[in-house]
Coordinates of C-alpha atoms in Angstrom, one line a residue:
X1 CA 69.3 -60.0 17.7
X2 CA 73.7 -58.9 18.6
X3 CA 72.9 -55.1 18.1
X4 CA 69.4 -55.6 20.5
X5 CA 71.1 -56.8 23.4
X6 CA 74.3 -54.8 23.5
X7 CA 71.1 -52.3 24.5
X8 CA 70.8 -53.0 27.3
X9 CA 73.9 -54.1 28.5
X10 CA 75.0 -50.3 27.5
X11 CA 71.9 -48.5 29.4
X12 CA 73.1 -50.4 32.8
X13 CA 76.7 -49.6 32.0
X14 CA 75.6 -46.1 31.5
X15 CA 73.6 -45.8 34.4
X16 CA 76.2 -47.2 37.1
X17 CA 78.6 -44.9 36.2
X18 CA 75.9 -42.8 36.2
X19 CA 75.3 -44.1 40.0
X20 CA 78.9 -43.7 40.9
X21 CA 79.2 -40.3 39.3
X22 CA 76.3 -39.2 42.0
X23 CA 77.5 -41.5 45.0
X24 CA 81.5 -39.9 44.3
X25 CA 79.4 -36.4 44.3
X26 CA 78.1 -37.3 48.2
X27 CA 80.7 -38.6 49.3
X28 CA 83.1 -35.6 48.3
X29 CA 80.4 -33.6 49.3
X30 CA 80.0 -35.0 53.0
X31 CA 83.7 -35.2 53.4
X32 CA 83.4 -30.5 52.8
X33 CA 80.9 -30.0 55.2
X34 CA 83.0 -32.7 58.0
X35 CA 86.0 -30.6 56.8
X36 CA 84.4 -27.2 57.8
X37 CA 83.2 -28.1 60.4
X38 CA 86.2 -29.3 62.1
X39 CA 87.3 -25.8 60.5
X40 CA 84.9 -24.2 63.1
X41 CA 85.0 -26.2 66.5
X42 CA 89.0 -25.2 65.5
X43 CA 88.8 -21.8 65.4
X44 CA 86.1 -21.2 68.4
X45 CA 87.8 -23.3 70.1
X46 CA 91.0 -20.8 70.1
X47 CA 88.2 -18.4 70.7
X48 CA 86.1 -20.1 73.3
X49 CA 88.4 -21.8 76.1
X50 CA 85.3 -23.2 77.9
X51 CA 83.1 -24.5 74.1
X52 CA 84.4 -28.3 74.8
X53 CA 83.2 -28.0 78.4
X54 CA 79.8 -26.7 78.0
X55 CA 79.5 -29.0 74.7
X56 CA 80.0 -31.7 76.5
X57 CA 78.0 -30.8 80.2
X58 CA 75.4 -30.4 77.2
X59 CA 75.7 -34.1 75.8
X60 CA 75.9 -36.1 79.1
X61 CA 73.3 -34.0 80.8
X62 CA 70.6 -35.8 78.7
X63 CA 71.8 -39.1 79.2
X64 CA 72.8 -38.8 82.7
X65 CA 68.7 -38.3 82.5
X66 CA 68.1 -40.8 80.3
X67 CA 69.7 -43.4 82.0
X68 CA 67.7 -42.1 85.3
X69 CA 64.4 -42.8 83.9
X70 CA 65.4 -46.0 82.6
X71 CA 65.5 -47.0 86.3
X72 CA 63.1 -45.7 87.5
X73 CA 60.3 -46.3 84.1
X74 CA 61.8 -49.3 82.7
X75 CA 62.9 -50.2 80.2
X76 CA 66.5 -49.2 80.2
X77 CA 67.9 -49.9 76.8
X78 CA 65.5 -47.9 75.8
X79 CA 65.2 -44.9 77.9
X80 CA 69.7 -44.8 77.3
X81 CA 68.8 -44.4 73.2
X82 CA 66.5 -41.5 73.6
X83 CA 69.1 -40.4 76.0
X84 CA 71.7 -39.9 73.5
X85 CA 69.6 -38.8 71.3
X86 CA 68.8 -35.8 73.2
X87 CA 72.3 -35.2 73.9
X88 CA 73.5 -35.6 70.6
X89 CA 70.7 -32.2 69.5
X90 CA 71.6 -30.3 73.0
X91 CA 75.0 -30.7 72.1
X92 CA 75.1 -29.0 68.9
X93 CA 72.8 -26.9 70.0
X94 CA 75.0 -25.8 72.0
X95 CA 77.9 -25.4 70.0
X96 CA 76.1 -24.0 67.3
X97 CA 75.1 -21.1 69.4
X98 CA 78.4 -20.5 71.4
X99 CA 80.1 -20.3 67.7
X100 CA 77.5 -17.7 66.7
X101 CA 78.8 -15.8 69.5
X102 CA 82.3 -16.4 69.8
X103 CA 82.1 -15.8 65.2
X104 CA 79.9 -12.0 67.0
X105 CA 82.1 -11.1 69.0
X106 CA 85.1 -11.3 66.3
X107 CA 83.3 -9.4 64.1
X108 CA 82.1 -6.5 66.0
X109 CA 83.7 -3.2 65.7
X110 CA 84.8 -4.3 62.0
X111 CA 83.2 -1.8 59.5
X112 CA 80.4 -3.7 57.2
X113 CA 79.8 -6.5 60.1
X114 CA 76.2 -5.8 60.4
X115 CA 74.9 -6.0 57.3
X116 CA 76.6 -9.1 56.6
X117 CA 74.5 -10.8 59.0
X118 CA 72.0 -8.7 57.1
X119 CA 73.6 -10.6 54.4
X120 CA 73.6 -14.6 55.9
X121 CA 69.7 -14.6 56.6
X122 CA 67.6 -16.7 55.5
X123 CA 64.4 -15.5 53.2
X124 CA 64.8 -12.2 50.8
X125 CA 66.0 -9.6 52.0
X126 CA 66.9 -7.7 49.6
X127 CA 70.6 -5.9 50.2
X128 CA 71.9 -2.2 48.5
X129 CA 75.6 -1.8 50.8
X130 CA 76.6 0.9 50.4
X131 CA 74.6 3.3 50.1
X132 CA 76.6 5.9 52.1
X133 CA 79.8 6.2 53.2
X134 CA 82.4 8.7 55.0
X135 CA 86.3 8.8 55.6
X136 CA 85.7 7.1 58.7
X137 CA 84.5 4.1 56.8
X138 CA 81.2 5.0 58.6
X139 CA 78.3 3.1 56.8
X140 CA 74.8 3.2 55.8
X141 CA 73.1 -0.2 54.1
X142 CA 69.9 -0.5 52.6
X143 CA 67.5 -3.7 52.8
X144 CA 63.5 -4.1 51.2
X145 CA 61.7 -6.8 53.3
X146 CA 58.9 -7.9 54.0
X147 CA 58.5 -5.2 56.9
X148 CA 59.5 -2.6 54.9
X149 CA 62.9 -0.4 53.7
X150 CA 65.4 -0.9 57.2
X151 CA 68.1 1.6 56.6
X152 CA 71.2 0.1 58.3
X153 CA 74.0 2.6 60.1
X154 CA 77.6 1.0 61.2
X155 CA 79.9 3.9 63.1
X156 CA 81.0 5.3 65.7
X157 CA 80.2 9.2 66.9
X158 CA 78.2 11.3 65.1
X159 CA 79.1 10.6 61.5
X160 CA 77.5 7.3 61.6
X161 CA 73.8 9.2 62.6
X162 CA 74.7 12.1 59.7
X163 CA 74.8 9.9 57.2
X164 CA 71.6 7.6 59.1
X165 CA 69.9 10.8 59.1
X166 CA 70.1 12.0 55.1
X167 CA 69.4 8.2 53.9
X168 CA 66.8 8.6 55.8
X169 CA 65.6 11.7 53.9
X170 CA 66.2 10.3 50.3
X171 CA 64.4 6.7 51.1
X172 CA 61.2 8.6 52.3
X173 CA 60.8 10.4 49.3
X174 CA 60.2 7.3 47.3
X175 CA 59.2 5.1 49.5
X176 CA 56.1 5.9 49.7
X177 CA 53.3 4.5 51.6
X178 CA 56.0 1.2 52.9
X179 CA 57.9 1.4 56.5
X180 CA 61.0 2.8 56.2
X181 CA 62.3 1.7 59.8
X182 CA 65.8 3.1 60.4
X183 CA 69.2 0.8 63.1
X184 CA 72.2 1.8 63.7
X185 CA 74.5 -1.0 65.0
X186 CA 76.1 -0.9 68.0
X187 CA 76.7 -0.3 72.1
X188 CA 75.6 2.2 72.6
X189 CA 71.7 3.8 74.1
X190 CA 68.7 3.5 71.2
X191 CA 71.4 1.2 69.1
X192 CA 71.5 -3.0 68.3
X193 CA 73.8 -4.8 69.1
X194 CA 75.5 -6.3 66.2
X195 CA 74.7 -10.3 68.4
X196 CA 71.1 -9.7 68.9
X197 CA 70.4 -7.3 64.9
X198 CA 69.3 -10.7 63.2
X199 CA 66.4 -11.3 66.2
X200 CA 65.6 -7.5 66.3
X201 CA 65.3 -8.2 61.7
X202 CA 63.1 -11.2 62.5
X203 CA 60.6 -10.2 64.4
X204 CA 60.0 -6.9 62.3
X205 CA 56.0 -7.2 60.7
X206 CA 55.6 -8.2 57.5
X207 CA 53.4 -6.4 55.8
X208 CA 54.8 -6.2 52.7
X209 CA 54.2 -8.6 49.7
X210 CA 56.9 -9.4 47.2
X211 CA 54.8 -7.6 44.3
X212 CA 55.0 -4.5 46.7
X213 CA 58.5 -5.1 47.5
X214 CA 59.4 -5.4 43.8
X215 CA 58.6 -2.0 42.9
X216 CA 60.0 -1.0 46.1
X217 CA 63.1 -2.0 45.4
X218 CA 63.5 -0.9 41.7
X219 CA 62.0 2.8 42.5
X220 CA 65.0 2.7 45.2
X221 CA 67.4 1.6 42.8
X222 CA 66.6 4.0 40.5
X223 CA 67.9 6.5 43.6
X224 CA 71.0 6.2 41.7
X225 CA 74.7 5.3 42.9
X226 CA 76.1 6.1 46.6
X227 CA 77.9 9.1 46.8
X228 CA 81.1 8.8 48.0
X229 CA 82.9 12.0 50.1
X230 CA 85.3 13.7 47.4
X231 CA 88.1 15.1 48.9
X232 CA 87.8 19.1 49.1
X233 CA 90.9 20.8 46.4
X234 CA 91.8 20.7 43.1
X235 CA 92.1 17.5 41.4
X236 CA 95.5 16.2 40.9
X237 CA 96.3 16.4 37.0
X238 CA 100.1 15.2 36.4
X239 CA 100.9 12.4 36.4
X240 CA 104.7 11.0 36.4
X241 CA 106.2 7.6 34.3
X242 CA 106.5 6.8 38.4
X243 CA 102.8 6.3 38.4
X244 CA 102.9 8.5 41.6
X245 CA 100.9 11.4 41.4
X246 CA 102.6 15.0 42.3

């Protein structure tokens, strides 16, 4: 009988331990998110001096509207919490947009900035990067999506366009009837600014099913690895003991 009575206690203790572990894990995750938000806020404020001003305005304006509606429509105690709630939502939205814009400004011009934006997008975006690159760090990446194959070039001048044209020819040979879309990330004529790349991709018409994407991705992967630019001339063969090539 004593043994039977010990089991429920043991089960209760184990259950309590598991609940405690879950609570501790949840507390750590919450602290991690708060720490990340503080870090994002600090970095964004350094790049955007008006961040606090516009976030405060976004928070206070809905509250002021709520107070005004409370005086007019009554009761005021109902409208003030509504104003505070909307103030928090609007302030978070403004903060997120300014943080994102600040991030794009910081990333702009760096090799691979465009494709890194795609890799952070939600949804089924199957990225292969880079598929082509040159000595000037111009690069081309390939994305298989519901909209078809999207070939994205990053760089300045003729080099990026030449890489893009060569990759487009390779992709069209195996893409079949799937749409093939070319994009150049930049601020020139006919180019897509980094800050608008996400919106541009999301607006593309979705014409492919999951199975079609799987088949297309396999065929494109079978094309082989990236062709890296190889310098002209004989390869060095003598390697001294110090490890430096002569």
